[in-house]
Amino acid sequence: MYYLILGRDAPDSLARRLAARPDHLARLQALQDQGRLLLAGPCPAIDSPDPGPAGFSGSLIVAEFADLAAARAWADADPYVTAGVYAEVEVKPFKKVLPA
């Protein structure tokens, strides 16, 4: 089943985000290589694809896991969590409807 992981950035976390990004992306690439990643990306803090120093307000990941506990464990081990980028992480089941 798919699970939605929504990380909300802590204030002034852009430098920590940039430092942890390679490790964060490596974990996402592993999910993609396993065919388990539906989508992933950051949420710019302003209405721009490149927010510059405004940074990001969080990130969204939708990926396949065995169950909610496995999704939560994966999210808790994310480099953005351990680096203090995310102030909060929400994990919940996700049902893909479209595109079919």
N, CA, C and O atoms as a GROMACS GRO file, in nm:
protein
  400
    1MET      N    1   0.085  -0.117   0.000
    1MET     CA    2   0.000   0.000   0.000
    1MET      C    3   0.090   0.124   0.000
    1MET      O    4   0.202   0.122   0.050
    2TYR      N    5   0.036   0.231  -0.058
    2TYR     CA    6   0.107   0.358  -0.057
    2TYR      C    7   0.082   0.432   0.075
    2TYR      O    8  -0.022   0.417   0.139
    3TYR      N    9   0.184   0.512   0.113
    3TYR     CA   10   0.175   0.597   0.231
    3TYR      C   11   0.226   0.735   0.195
    3TYR      O   12   0.325   0.750   0.123
    4LEU      N   13   0.158   0.835   0.247
    4LEU     CA   14   0.194   0.974   0.228
    4LEU      C   15   0.280   1.015   0.347
    4LEU      O   16   0.243   0.994   0.463
    5ILE      N   17   0.394   1.072   0.318
    5ILE     CA   18   0.483   1.124   0.421
    5ILE      C   19   0.497   1.274   0.396
    5ILE      O   20   0.547   1.316   0.291
    6LEU      N   21   0.451   1.354   0.491
    6LEU     CA   22   0.456   1.499   0.479
    6LEU      C   23   0.544   1.554   0.590
    6LEU      O   24   0.507   1.552   0.707
    7GLY      N   25   0.661   1.603   0.551
    7GLY     CA   26   0.753   1.664   0.647
    7GLY      C   27   0.737   1.815   0.642
    7GLY      O   28   0.738   1.875   0.535
    8ARG      N   29   0.722   1.875   0.759
    8ARG     CA   30   0.711   2.020   0.768
    8ARG      C   31   0.842   2.076   0.823
    8ARG      O   32   0.886   2.036   0.931
    9ASP      N   33   0.903   2.167   0.748
    9ASP     CA   34   1.034   2.220   0.786
    9ASP      C   35   1.028   2.305   0.912
    9ASP      O   36   0.931   2.377   0.938
   10ALA      N   37   1.134   2.294   0.990
   10ALA     CA   38   1.154   2.382   1.105
   10ALA      C   39   1.195   2.520   1.054
   10ALA      O   40   1.248   2.532   0.944
   11PRO      N   41   1.170   2.624   1.132
   11PRO     CA   42   1.214   2.758   1.091
   11PRO      C   43   1.366   2.761   1.070
   11PRO      O   44   1.441   2.696   1.142
   12ASP      N   45   1.407   2.838   0.973
   12ASP     CA   46   1.550   2.859   0.946
   12ASP      C   47   1.628   2.729   0.927
   12ASP      O   48   1.739   2.716   0.979
   13SER      N   49   1.571   2.635   0.855
   13SER     CA   50   1.635   2.504   0.838
   13SER      C   51   1.697   2.486   0.699
   13SER      O   52   1.742   2.375   0.667
   14LEU      N   53   1.702   2.590   0.618
   14LEU     CA   54   1.751   2.574   0.481
   14LEU      C   55   1.895   2.521   0.476
   14LEU      O   56   1.925   2.432   0.396
   15ALA      N   57   1.983   2.573   0.558
   15ALA     CA   58   2.123   2.526   0.556
   15ALA      C   59   2.130   2.378   0.594
   15ALA      O   60   2.206   2.302   0.534
   16ARG      N   61   2.053   2.336   0.693
   16ARG     CA   62   2.051   2.194   0.733
   16ARG      C   63   1.992   2.109   0.620
   16ARG      O   64   2.039   1.998   0.595
   17ARG      N   65   1.890   2.161   0.554
   17ARG     CA   66   1.828   2.090   0.441
   17ARG      C   67   1.931   2.066   0.331
   17ARG      O   68   1.944   1.955   0.280
   18LEU      N   69   2.002   2.171   0.295
   18LEU     CA   70   2.100   2.160   0.186
   18LEU      C   71   2.212   2.062   0.223
   18LEU      O   72   2.260   1.988   0.137
   19ALA      N   73   2.254   2.062   0.348
   19ALA     CA   74   2.361   1.973   0.392
   19ALA      C   75   2.316   1.826   0.391
   19ALA      O   76   2.395   1.738   0.356
   20ALA      N   77   2.192   1.800   0.428
   20ALA     CA   78   2.141   1.663   0.437
   20ALA      C   79   2.083   1.612   0.306
   20ALA      O   80   2.051   1.494   0.294
   21ARG      N   81   2.069   1.699   0.208
   21ARG     CA   82   2.001   1.665   0.082
   21ARG      C   83   2.061   1.544   0.010
   21ARG      O   84   1.984   1.458  -0.034
   22PRO      N   85   2.192   1.532  -0.006
   22PRO     CA   86   2.244   1.414  -0.078
   22PRO      C   87   2.202   1.281  -0.014
   22PRO      O   88   2.165   1.187  -0.085
   23ASP      N   89   2.206   1.272   0.118
   23ASP     CA   90   2.166   1.148   0.185
   23ASP      C   91   2.015   1.126   0.174
   23ASP      O   92   1.970   1.013   0.156
   24HIS      N   93   1.939   1.233   0.184
   24HIS     CA   94   1.793   1.225   0.168
   24HIS      C   95   1.758   1.174   0.028
   24HIS      O   96   1.675   1.084   0.013
   25LEU      N   97   1.823   1.231  -0.074
   25LEU     CA   98   1.795   1.189  -0.212
   25LEU      C   99   1.840   1.045  -0.238
   25LEU      O  100   1.776   0.975  -0.317
   26ALA      N  101   1.946   1.002  -0.175
   26ALA     CA  102   1.993   0.863  -0.192
   26ALA      C  103   1.888   0.765  -0.143
   26ALA      O  104   1.866   0.661  -0.206
   27ARG      N  105   1.823   0.795  -0.032
   27ARG     CA  106   1.717   0.706   0.019
   27ARG      C  107   1.597   0.704  -0.076
   27ARG      O  108   1.536   0.599  -0.098
   28LEU      N  109   1.564   0.821  -0.131
   28LEU     CA  110   1.453   0.827  -0.226
   28LEU      C  111   1.489   0.750  -0.354
   28LEU      O  112   1.404   0.682  -0.411
   29GLN      N  113   1.613   0.762  -0.398
   29GLN     CA  114   1.657   0.689  -0.517
   29GLN      C  115   1.647   0.539  -0.494
   29GLN      O  116   1.611   0.465  -0.586
   30ALA      N  117   1.678   0.493  -0.375
   30ALA     CA  118   1.666   0.350  -0.343
   30ALA      C  119   1.521   0.305  -0.355
   30ALA      O  120   1.493   0.198  -0.408
   31LEU      N  121   1.428   0.387  -0.305
   31LEU     CA  122   1.285   0.354  -0.320
   31LEU      C  123   1.247   0.349  -0.468
   31LEU      O  124   1.175   0.259  -0.511
   32GLN      N  125   1.296   0.445  -0.545
   32GLN     CA  126   1.266   0.447  -0.688
   32GLN      C  127   1.323   0.324  -0.757
   32GLN      O  128   1.255   0.262  -0.839
   33ASP      N  129   1.446   0.288  -0.724
   33ASP     CA  130   1.509   0.171  -0.785
   33ASP      C  131   1.433   0.043  -0.754
   33ASP      O  132   1.434  -0.052  -0.833
   34GLN      N  133   1.366   0.040  -0.640
   34GLN     CA  134   1.285  -0.075  -0.599
   34GLN      C  135   1.143  -0.070  -0.657
   34GLN      O  136   1.064  -0.162  -0.635
   35GLY      N  137   1.111   0.036  -0.730
   35GLY     CA  138   0.978   0.051  -0.789
   35GLY      C  139   0.871   0.088  -0.688
   35GLY      O  140   0.753   0.062  -0.711
   36ARG      N  141   0.911   0.148  -0.575
   36ARG     CA  142   0.817   0.177  -0.467
   36ARG      C  143   0.782   0.325  -0.453
   36ARG      O  144   0.693   0.360  -0.376
   37LEU      N  145   0.850   0.412  -0.527
   37LEU     CA  146   0.828   0.555  -0.514
   37LEU      C  147   0.726   0.604  -0.616
   37LEU      O  148   0.746   0.586  -0.736
   38LEU      N  149   0.618   0.664  -0.569
   38LEU     CA  150   0.517   0.721  -0.658
   38LEU      C  151   0.554   0.865  -0.694
   38LEU      O  152   0.550   0.902  -0.811
   39LEU      N  153   0.590   0.946  -0.593
   39LEU     CA  154   0.634   1.082  -0.618
   39LEU      C  155   0.704   1.135  -0.494
   39LEU      O  156   0.685   1.085  -0.383
   40ALA      N  157   0.784   1.237  -0.515
   40ALA     CA  158   0.853   1.303  -0.404
   40ALA      C  159   0.898   1.440  -0.448
   40ALA      O  160   0.935   1.461  -0.564
   41GLY      N  161   0.896   1.534  -0.357
   41GLY     CA  162   0.946   1.667  -0.388
   41GLY      C  163   0.923   1.764  -0.274
   41GLY      O  164   0.845   1.739  -0.183
   42PRO      N  165   0.995   1.877  -0.281
   42PRO     CA  166   0.982   1.979  -0.178
   42PRO      C  167   0.868   2.077  -0.208
   42PRO      O  168   0.818   2.085  -0.321
   43CYS      N  169   0.829   2.150  -0.104
   43CYS     CA  170   0.727   2.253  -0.115
   43CYS      C  171   0.796   2.389  -0.096
   43CYS      O  172   0.832   2.424   0.016
   44PRO      N  173   0.816   2.465  -0.204
   44PRO     CA  174   0.879   2.596  -0.189
   44PRO      C  175   0.801   2.684  -0.092
   44PRO      O  176   0.678   2.680  -0.088
   45ALA      N  177   0.873   2.764  -0.015
   45ALA     CA  178   0.809   2.852   0.084
   45ALA      C  179   0.740   2.972   0.019
   45ALA      O  180   0.656   3.037   0.080
   46ILE      N  181   0.776   2.999  -0.107
   46ILE     CA  182   0.712   3.107  -0.182
   46ILE      C  183   0.665   3.051  -0.316
   46ILE      O  184   0.700   2.939  -0.353
   47ASP      N  185   0.587   3.128  -0.387
   47ASP     CA  186   0.530   3.083  -0.514
   47ASP      C  187   0.634   3.092  -0.625
   47ASP      O  188   0.629   3.179  -0.712
   48SER      N  189   0.730   2.999  -0.619
   48SER     CA  190   0.838   2.998  -0.716
   48SER      C  191   0.902   2.859  -0.717
   48SER      O  192   0.919   2.799  -0.611
   49PRO      N  193   0.936   2.807  -0.836
   49PRO     CA  194   1.003   2.676  -0.838
   49PRO      C  195   1.142   2.681  -0.776
   49PRO      O  196   1.195   2.578  -0.733
   50ASP      N  197   1.204   2.799  -0.772
   50ASP     CA  198   1.334   2.818  -0.708
   50ASP      C  199   1.318   2.927  -0.602
   50ASP      O  200   1.331   3.046  -0.634
   51PRO      N  201   1.291   2.889  -0.478
   51PRO     CA  202   1.261   2.990  -0.377
   51PRO      C  203   1.383   3.063  -0.322
   51PRO      O  204   1.368   3.156  -0.242
   52GLY      N  205   1.504   3.023  -0.363
   52GLY     CA  206   1.624   3.090  -0.315
   52GLY      C  207   1.632   3.087  -0.163
   52GLY      O  208   1.605   2.985  -0.101
   53PRO      N  209   1.669   3.200  -0.103
   53PRO     CA  210   1.687   3.203   0.042
   53PRO      C  211   1.557   3.186   0.121
   53PRO      O  212   1.562   3.162   0.242
   54ALA      N  213   1.440   3.198   0.055
   54ALA     CA  214   1.313   3.174   0.125
   54ALA      C  215   1.302   3.028   0.167
   54ALA      O  216   1.235   2.995   0.264
   55GLY      N  217   1.369   2.941   0.092
   55GLY     CA  218   1.372   2.799   0.128
   55GLY      C  219   1.243   2.726   0.102
   55GLY      O  220   1.169   2.756   0.009
   56PHE      N  221   1.218   2.629   0.187
   56PHE     CA  222   1.106   2.537   0.168
   56PHE      C  223   1.024   2.526   0.296
   56PHE      O  224   1.075   2.546   0.406
   57SER      N  225   0.898   2.494   0.279
   57SER     CA  226   0.811   2.475   0.396
   57SER      C  227   0.799   2.328   0.434
   57SER      O  228   0.749   2.296   0.541
   58GLY      N  229   0.845   2.239   0.346
   58GLY     CA  230   0.839   2.097   0.376
   58GLY      C  231   0.858   2.014   0.251
   58GLY      O  232   0.902   2.064   0.147
   59SER      N  233   0.826   1.887   0.263
   59SER     CA  234   0.839   1.793   0.151
   59SER      C  235   0.727   1.692   0.156
   59SER      O  236   0.672   1.662   0.261
   60LEU      N  237   0.694   1.639   0.037
   60LEU     CA  238   0.593   1.535   0.024
   60LEU      C  239   0.655   1.414  -0.043
   60LEU      O  240   0.724   1.425  -0.145
   61ILE      N  241   0.632   1.298   0.015
   61ILE     CA  242   0.676   1.170  -0.041
   61ILE      C  243   0.556   1.078  -0.041
   61ILE      O  244   0.484   1.069   0.060
   62VAL      N  245   0.532   1.009  -0.151
   62VAL     CA  246   0.432   0.903  -0.155
   62VAL      C  247   0.504   0.779  -0.206
   62VAL      O  248   0.556   0.777  -0.317
   63ALA      N  249   0.506   0.676  -0.122
   63ALA     CA  250   0.580   0.555  -0.155
   63ALA      C  251   0.510   0.433  -0.097
   63ALA      O  252   0.425   0.443  -0.008
   64GLU      N  253   0.547   0.318  -0.150
   64GLU     CA  254   0.487   0.192  -0.108
   64GLU      C  255   0.568   0.131   0.007
   64GLU      O  256   0.691   0.122   0.002
   65PHE      N  257   0.496   0.089   0.110
   65PHE     CA  258   0.554   0.021   0.225
   65PHE      C  259   0.464  -0.095   0.263
   65PHE      O  260   0.347  -0.100   0.224
   66ALA      N  261   0.517  -0.189   0.340
   66ALA     CA  262   0.440  -0.307   0.382
   66ALA      C  263   0.322  -0.269   0.470
   66ALA      O  264   0.215  -0.329   0.461
   67ASP      N  265   0.342  -0.169   0.554
   67ASP     CA  266   0.236  -0.126   0.645
   67ASP      C  267   0.271   0.011   0.703
   67ASP      O  268   0.379   0.065   0.675
   68LEU      N  269   0.181   0.065   0.783
   68LEU     CA  270   0.200   0.198   0.840
   68LEU      C  271   0.324   0.203   0.929
   68LEU      O  272   0.397   0.302   0.929
   69ALA      N  273   0.348   0.098   1.005
   69ALA     CA  274   0.465   0.095   1.093
   69ALA      C  275   0.594   0.103   1.012
   69ALA      O  276   0.688   0.171   1.052
   70ALA      N  277   0.600   0.034   0.900
   70ALA     CA  278   0.720   0.037   0.814
   70ALA      C  279   0.737   0.176   0.753
   70ALA      O  280   0.849   0.226   0.743
   71ALA      N  281   0.628   0.238   0.712
   71ALA     CA  282   0.635   0.374   0.656
   71ALA      C  283   0.683   0.472   0.762
   71ALA      O  284   0.767   0.558   0.734
   72ARG      N  285   0.632   0.460   0.883
   72ARG     CA  286   0.671   0.549   0.992
   72ARG      C  287   0.820   0.529   1.026
   72ARG      O  288   0.892   0.626   1.047
   73ALA      N  289   0.863   0.405   1.031
   73ALA     CA  290   1.004   0.377   1.062
   73ALA      C  291   1.096   0.436   0.956
   73ALA      O  292   1.200   0.493   0.987
   74TRP      N  293   1.056   0.422   0.829
   74TRP     CA  294   1.136   0.479   0.720
   74TRP      C  295   1.141   0.631   0.734
   74TRP      O  296   1.248   0.690   0.722
   75ALA      N  297   1.027   0.693   0.758
   75ALA     CA  298   1.021   0.839   0.772
   75ALA      C  299   1.104   0.886   0.891
   75ALA      O  300   1.173   0.988   0.881
   76ASP      N  301   1.097   0.815   1.002
   76ASP     CA  302   1.171   0.856   1.122
   76ASP      C  303   1.322   0.850   1.101
   76ASP      O  304   1.397   0.920   1.169
   77ALA      N  305   1.368   0.766   1.008
   77ALA     CA  306   1.511   0.751   0.982
   77ALA      C  307   1.561   0.844   0.872
   77ALA      O  308   1.679   0.839   0.837
   78ASP      N  309   1.475   0.927   0.818
   78ASP     CA  310   1.516   1.016   0.709
   78ASP      C  311   1.623   1.114   0.756
   78ASP      O  312   1.615   1.166   0.867
   79PRO      N  313   1.724   1.140   0.673
   79PRO     CA  314   1.828   1.237   0.709
   79PRO      C  315   1.773   1.376   0.742
   79PRO      O  316   1.833   1.448   0.822
   80TYR      N  317   1.662   1.414   0.683
   80TYR     CA  318   1.604   1.545   0.717
   80TYR      C  319   1.550   1.545   0.860
   80TYR      O  320   1.549   1.650   0.925
   81VAL      N  321   1.507   1.431   0.909
   81VAL     CA  322   1.463   1.422   1.048
   81VAL      C  323   1.584   1.430   1.142
   81VAL      O  324   1.586   1.508   1.236
   82THR      N  325   1.684   1.348   1.113
   82THR     CA  326   1.800   1.343   1.202
   82THR      C  327   1.880   1.474   1.200
   82THR      O  328   1.946   1.506   1.298
   83ALA      N  329   1.874   1.548   1.090
   83ALA     CA  330   1.945   1.677   1.079
   83ALA      C  331   1.864   1.793   1.136
   83ALA      O  332   1.915   1.905   1.144
   84GLY      N  333   1.740   1.769   1.174
   84GLY     CA  334   1.658   1.876   1.229
   84GLY      C  335   1.594   1.965   1.125
   84GLY      O  336   1.551   2.076   1.156
   85VAL      N  337   1.586   1.917   1.002
   85VAL     CA  338   1.518   1.994   0.896
   85VAL      C  339   1.368   1.994   0.922
   85VAL      O  340   1.302   2.099   0.918
   86TYR      N  341   1.314   1.878   0.949
   86TYR     CA  342   1.170   1.866   0.974
   86TYR      C  343   1.139   1.890   1.121
   86TYR      O  344   1.202   1.830   1.209
   87ALA      N  345   1.044   1.977   1.147
   87ALA     CA  346   0.993   1.998   1.282
   87ALA      C  347   0.885   1.895   1.314
   87ALA      O  348   0.860   1.864   1.430
   88GLU      N  349   0.822   1.844   1.208
   88GLU     CA  350   0.709   1.752   1.225
   88GLU      C  351   0.697   1.666   1.100
   88GLU      O  352   0.721   1.712   0.989
   89VAL      N  353   0.660   1.540   1.119
   89VAL     CA  354   0.640   1.449   1.006
   89VAL      C  355   0.508   1.376   1.027
   89VAL      O  356   0.484   1.316   1.132
   90GLU      N  357   0.423   1.382   0.925
   90GLU     CA  358   0.295   1.311   0.926
   90GLU      C  359   0.304   1.195   0.829
   90GLU      O  360   0.353   1.211   0.717
   91VAL      N  361   0.257   1.079   0.871
   91VAL     CA  362   0.256   0.959   0.786
   91VAL      C  363   0.116   0.901   0.792
   91VAL      O  364   0.062   0.878   0.899
   92LYS      N  365   0.058   0.877   0.673
   92LYS     CA  366  -0.075   0.817   0.670
   92LYS      C  367  -0.095   0.741   0.541
   92LYS      O  368  -0.028   0.768   0.442
   93PRO      N  369  -0.189   0.645   0.542
   93PRO     CA  370  -0.217   0.568   0.421
   93PRO      C  371  -0.263   0.659   0.307
   93PRO      O  372  -0.325   0.763   0.330
   94PHE      N  373  -0.232   0.619   0.186
   94PHE     CA  374  -0.267   0.696   0.066
   94PHE      C  375  -0.320   0.600  -0.039
   94PHE      O  376  -0.258   0.498  -0.068
   95LYS      N  377  -0.435   0.634  -0.097
   95LYS     CA  378  -0.493   0.552  -0.204
   95LYS      C  379  -0.484   0.629  -0.334
   95LYS      O  380  -0.548   0.734  -0.349
   96LYS      N  381  -0.405   0.579  -0.426
   96LYS     CA  382  -0.391   0.642  -0.558
   96LYS      C  383  -0.514   0.610  -0.641
   96LYS      O  384  -0.552   0.493  -0.654
   97VAL      N  385  -0.577   0.712  -0.697
   97VAL     CA  386  -0.694   0.694  -0.783
   97VAL      C  387  -0.661   0.736  -0.926
   97VAL      O  388  -0.688   0.662  -1.020
   98LEU      N  389  -0.603   0.856  -0.942
   98LEU     CA  390  -0.569   0.907  -1.074
   98LEU      C  391  -0.428   0.963  -1.073
   98LEU      O  392  -0.383   1.010  -0.968
   99PRO      N  393  -0.357   0.960  -1.182
   99PRO     CA  394  -0.398   0.893  -1.303
   99PRO      C  395  -0.401   0.742  -1.284
   99PRO      O  396  -0.326   0.685  -1.205
  100ALA      N  397  -0.490   0.680  -1.360
  100ALA     CA  398  -0.509   0.535  -1.348
  100ALA      C  399  -0.393   0.461  -1.411
  100ALA      O  400  -0.392   0.338  -1.411
   0.00000   0.00000   0.00000
